[in-house]
Short mmCIF file of C-alpha atoms in Angstrom, two decimals:
data_model
loop_
_atom_site.label_atom_id
_atom_site.label_comp_id
_atom_site.label_asym_id
_atom_site.label_seq_id
_atom_site.Cartn_x
_atom_site.Cartn_y
_atom_site.Cartn_z
CA SER A 255 2.00 22.05 5.81
CA GLN A 256 5.29 21.62 7.96
CA THR A 257 9.31 21.90 6.02
CA ILE A 258 12.77 22.03 6.74
CA HIS A 259 15.09 23.90 5.58
CA GLN A 260 18.49 23.36 6.24
CA TRP A 261 21.50 25.33 3.84
CA PRO A 262 23.90 25.14 2.23
CA ALA A 263 23.41 21.82 1.20
CA THR A 264 27.26 21.47 0.46
CA LEU A 265 30.23 23.47 2.42
CA VAL A 266 34.64 23.10 1.35
CA GLN A 267 35.23 25.42 4.85
CA PRO A 268 39.77 26.04 5.15
CA VAL A 269 40.86 25.30 8.37
CA GLY A 270 40.08 29.19 11.22
CA SER A 271 36.98 30.32 8.97
CA PRO A 272 33.92 31.43 10.66
CA LEU A 273 30.72 29.10 9.28
CA SER A 274 26.81 29.41 9.90
CA LEU A 275 25.19 26.84 9.24
CA GLU A 276 21.74 27.91 8.46
CA CYS A 277 18.18 25.88 9.61
CA THR A 278 14.33 27.47 9.62
CA VAL A 279 10.88 25.81 10.16
CA GLU A 280 7.06 26.16 8.41
CA GLY A 281 4.12 25.83 9.59
CA THR A 282 4.24 25.44 13.25
CA SER A 283 4.48 27.51 16.46
CA ASN A 284 7.40 27.29 18.91
CA PRO A 285 8.74 23.41 18.13
CA ASN A 286 11.79 21.92 19.87
CA LEU A 287 14.86 21.98 17.36
CA TYR A 288 17.20 20.35 17.05
CA TRP A 289 21.52 20.01 15.52
CA TYR A 290 23.06 16.45 15.18
CA ARG A 291 26.26 15.26 13.22
CA GLN A 292 27.01 12.39 11.81
CA ALA A 293 30.58 11.36 11.70
CA ALA A 294 30.84 8.89 8.30
CA GLY A 295 28.43 5.36 8.55
CA ARG A 296 28.46 6.57 11.90
CA GLY A 297 25.33 7.16 14.68
CA LEU A 298 23.85 11.07 14.87
CA GLN A 299 25.23 12.50 17.62
CA LEU A 300 23.20 15.53 19.20
CA LEU A 301 25.33 18.87 19.71
CA PHE A 302 22.35 21.13 20.81
CA TYR A 303 18.80 22.07 21.37
CA SER A 304 16.21 24.55 21.62
CA VAL A 305 12.63 24.26 23.54
CA GLY A 306 12.83 27.95 22.88
CA ILE A 307 13.64 31.75 21.90
CA GLY A 308 17.06 31.97 23.07
CA GLN A 309 17.24 28.46 25.01
CA ILE A 310 19.42 26.85 23.88
CA SER A 311 21.93 22.96 25.64
CA SER A 312 24.19 22.16 24.87
CA GLU A 313 24.83 18.64 24.27
CA VAL A 314 29.26 18.28 23.63
CA PRO A 315 31.29 21.14 24.93
CA GLN A 316 33.37 21.79 21.27
CA ASN A 317 34.07 24.10 18.44
CA LEU A 318 30.37 25.05 17.60
CA SER A 319 26.88 27.41 19.25
CA ALA A 320 24.57 27.52 18.11
CA SER A 321 21.53 30.12 18.47
CA ARG A 322 17.71 30.78 18.11
CA PRO A 323 17.03 33.91 17.50
CA GLN A 324 13.73 34.09 15.97
CA ASP A 325 11.28 30.76 16.56
CA ARG A 326 11.27 29.03 14.72
CA GLN A 327 14.84 29.52 13.49
CA PHE A 328 18.20 28.08 14.32
CA ILE A 329 21.72 28.58 13.59
CA LEU A 330 24.93 26.77 14.23
CA SER A 331 28.20 28.27 14.51
CA SER A 332 31.97 28.76 14.63
CA LYS A 333 34.21 31.23 14.92
CA LYS A 334 37.34 28.70 14.13
CA LEU A 335 36.79 25.73 12.17
CA LEU A 336 38.87 22.96 12.86
CA LEU A 337 39.62 19.64 10.90
CA SER A 338 37.61 17.87 13.12
CA ASP A 339 34.35 19.75 12.91
CA SER A 340 34.22 18.09 9.38
CA GLY A 341 30.47 15.74 8.95
CA PHE A 342 26.73 16.32 8.57
CA TYR A 343 25.27 18.43 10.17
CA LEU A 344 21.76 17.59 10.49
CA CYS A 345 18.94 19.92 12.20
CA ALA A 346 15.37 18.97 13.00
CA TRP A 347 11.90 19.58 14.26
CA SER A 348 10.08 18.46 17.02
CA VAL A 349 6.31 19.71 17.89
CA SER A 350 7.57 17.90 21.21
CA PRO A 351 9.97 15.68 22.38
CA ASP A 352 7.81 12.96 22.90
CA THR A 353 6.43 13.70 19.13
CA GLU A 354 8.74 12.22 16.06
CA ALA A 355 11.16 14.68 14.78
CA PHE A 356 11.52 15.92 10.69
CA PHE A 357 15.30 16.51 9.12
CA GLY A 358 16.90 18.79 6.82
CA GLN A 359 18.51 16.73 4.42
CA GLY A 360 21.35 18.01 5.71
CA THR A 361 25.06 19.83 5.47
CA ARG A 362 27.85 17.61 4.43
CA LEU A 363 30.31 20.20 5.49
CA THR A 364 34.29 19.81 5.27
CA VAL A 365 37.32 21.70 6.63
CA VAL A 366 40.42 21.18 4.79
CA SER B 16 27.58 7.32 25.40
CA GLN B 17 24.72 6.20 22.77
CA GLN B 18 21.67 5.70 25.09
CA GLY B 19 19.97 3.15 21.92
CA GLU B 20 23.18 1.14 20.87
CA GLU B 21 21.11 -1.50 17.33
CA ASP B 22 21.59 -4.63 16.96
CA PRO B 23 23.21 -5.52 14.39
CA GLN B 24 25.63 -3.49 12.22
CA ALA B 25 25.26 -4.12 9.29
CA LEU B 26 22.06 -6.77 7.95
CA SER B 27 23.19 -8.70 3.73
CA ILE B 28 19.43 -10.64 3.05
CA GLN B 29 17.72 -11.54 0.05
CA GLU B 30 14.55 -9.37 -1.76
CA GLY B 31 12.09 -10.82 -0.22
CA GLU B 32 13.39 -12.21 3.38
CA ASN B 33 12.54 -10.29 5.96
CA ALA B 34 14.53 -8.09 8.09
CA THR B 35 15.55 -7.56 12.01
CA MET B 36 17.13 -5.66 14.05
CA ASN B 37 17.19 -4.93 17.18
CA CYS B 38 17.78 -2.23 19.97
CA SER B 39 18.44 -1.74 23.59
CA TYR B 40 19.02 1.17 25.29
CA LYS B 41 20.29 2.44 29.11
CA THR B 42 17.66 4.52 31.12
CA SER B 43 13.68 4.12 31.31
CA ILE B 44 11.67 6.57 28.72
CA ASN B 45 9.43 7.77 27.56
CA ASN B 46 9.15 6.32 24.09
CA LEU B 47 10.85 5.20 21.61
CA GLN B 48 10.73 5.67 17.83
CA TRP B 49 12.66 3.65 14.51
CA TYR B 50 13.86 5.99 12.02
CA ARG B 51 15.59 5.00 8.17
CA GLN B 52 18.04 7.22 6.41
CA ASN B 53 19.05 6.87 3.18
CA SER B 54 23.33 7.71 1.91
CA GLY B 55 23.39 11.12 2.30
CA ARG B 56 20.50 12.23 3.59
CA GLY B 57 17.95 13.57 6.19
CA LEU B 58 16.51 11.69 8.01
CA VAL B 59 12.97 10.29 7.84
CA HIS B 60 10.58 8.84 10.81
CA LEU B 61 8.95 4.96 10.40
CA ILE B 62 6.88 4.35 13.46
CA LEU B 63 7.67 5.33 17.21
CA ILE B 64 6.11 3.66 20.14
CA ARG B 65 5.40 4.81 23.46
CA SER B 66 6.69 2.87 27.38
CA ASN B 67 2.95 1.34 27.84
CA GLU B 68 3.15 -0.12 23.88
CA ARG B 69 4.36 -3.64 23.44
CA GLU B 70 4.07 -3.98 19.24
CA LYS B 71 3.28 -1.48 16.69
CA HIS B 72 2.30 -2.03 12.88
CA SER B 73 2.95 -0.61 10.13
CA GLY B 74 2.64 -1.15 6.23
CA ARG B 75 5.56 -3.30 6.24
CA LEU B 76 7.29 -3.13 9.79
CA ARG B 77 6.66 -4.84 13.22
CA VAL B 78 8.34 -3.49 16.29
CA THR B 79 7.44 -4.67 19.38
CA LEU B 80 9.56 -2.76 22.55
CA ASP B 81 10.81 -4.32 25.84
CA THR B 82 10.95 -2.85 28.97
CA SER B 83 11.78 -5.01 31.78
CA LYS B 84 14.52 -6.02 29.10
CA LYS B 85 15.94 -2.22 27.63
CA SER B 86 14.89 -3.21 24.33
CA SER B 87 12.93 -2.61 20.45
CA SER B 88 12.87 -5.08 17.31
CA LEU B 89 12.04 -4.34 13.98
CA LEU B 90 10.84 -6.48 11.69
CA ILE B 91 10.38 -5.37 7.77
CA THR B 92 8.58 -7.53 6.79
CA ALA B 93 9.12 -9.30 2.31
CA SER B 94 12.07 -7.15 2.44
CA ARG B 95 13.15 -5.37 -0.95
CA ALA B 96 15.27 -3.62 -2.76
CA ALA B 97 13.90 0.19 -1.56
CA ASP B 98 14.77 -0.82 2.07
CA THR B 99 18.24 -0.38 1.99
CA ALA B 100 18.54 2.02 4.00
CA SER B 101 20.89 2.63 7.84
CA TYR B 102 17.93 2.38 10.80
CA PHE B 103 18.34 4.25 13.74
CA CYS B 104 16.14 3.43 17.00
CA ALA B 105 15.89 7.11 19.53
CA THR B 106 14.70 7.87 22.85
CA LYS B 107 14.11 9.93 24.69
CA PHE B 108 14.79 9.86 28.55
CA ASP B 109 12.26 10.41 31.19
CA SER B 110 11.73 14.52 32.29
CA SER B 111 14.33 15.52 29.50
CA TYR B 112 13.35 16.75 26.48
CA LYS B 113 16.20 15.44 24.27
CA LEU B 114 16.28 12.53 21.55
CA ILE B 115 19.04 10.14 21.44
CA PHE B 116 20.22 8.18 19.05
CA GLY B 117 21.55 5.15 18.01
CA SER B 118 24.70 4.39 16.11
CA GLY B 119 21.90 1.88 13.14
CA THR B 120 21.94 -0.68 11.60
CA ARG B 121 22.78 -0.40 8.33
CA LEU B 122 20.39 -2.73 5.94
CA LEU B 123 21.40 -3.87 2.26
CA VAL B 124 18.66 -6.18 0.37
CA ARG B 125 20.10 -7.65 -2.60
CA PRO B 126 17.82 -7.63 -5.58
#
């Protein structure tokens, strides 16, 4: 069966420090991969999505970047975190855009 | 801006009552999905309805889709305290790989 792993679950980082959040999917090939951010009590904002290795589409210009070095690995990065980068980050995958998405458990990032 | 917008933003009902949440969207879609999120957790897929479908059922869930009004509704019948969560609709634009979520409805079911 397919599973998605996202870590860490919580992270407290100082302003100006780098960030690397990792997401991996098991049990499927060539998944569509997504990174979302959720502010407290709000909806999900699509940050990046990827339909294949090295293919990244950015939705919101900001202090973050994404990479897909392997078929089932999706990484969210920042060189220098800002206070406004705090939030709940969710990774998801789907077989195709027309099918259901499966979410990781999320990473609660607090930038101090 | 968000493609889907849920209404109401928050809903509080008594256990055993039905809960209805609505979602409106702006452009033509291939499908519309509903998800549930318990506090501080990832989202769980509930149901997907395609643009050529008008109604779909799954257990105590009933979803309708009106493409002429660009709206969908999620009905939870005989609600339980365990149904307390946030519920989101999500849409995929035609010819797009993007899955866009609405702002969600926070449902509280009082025991």
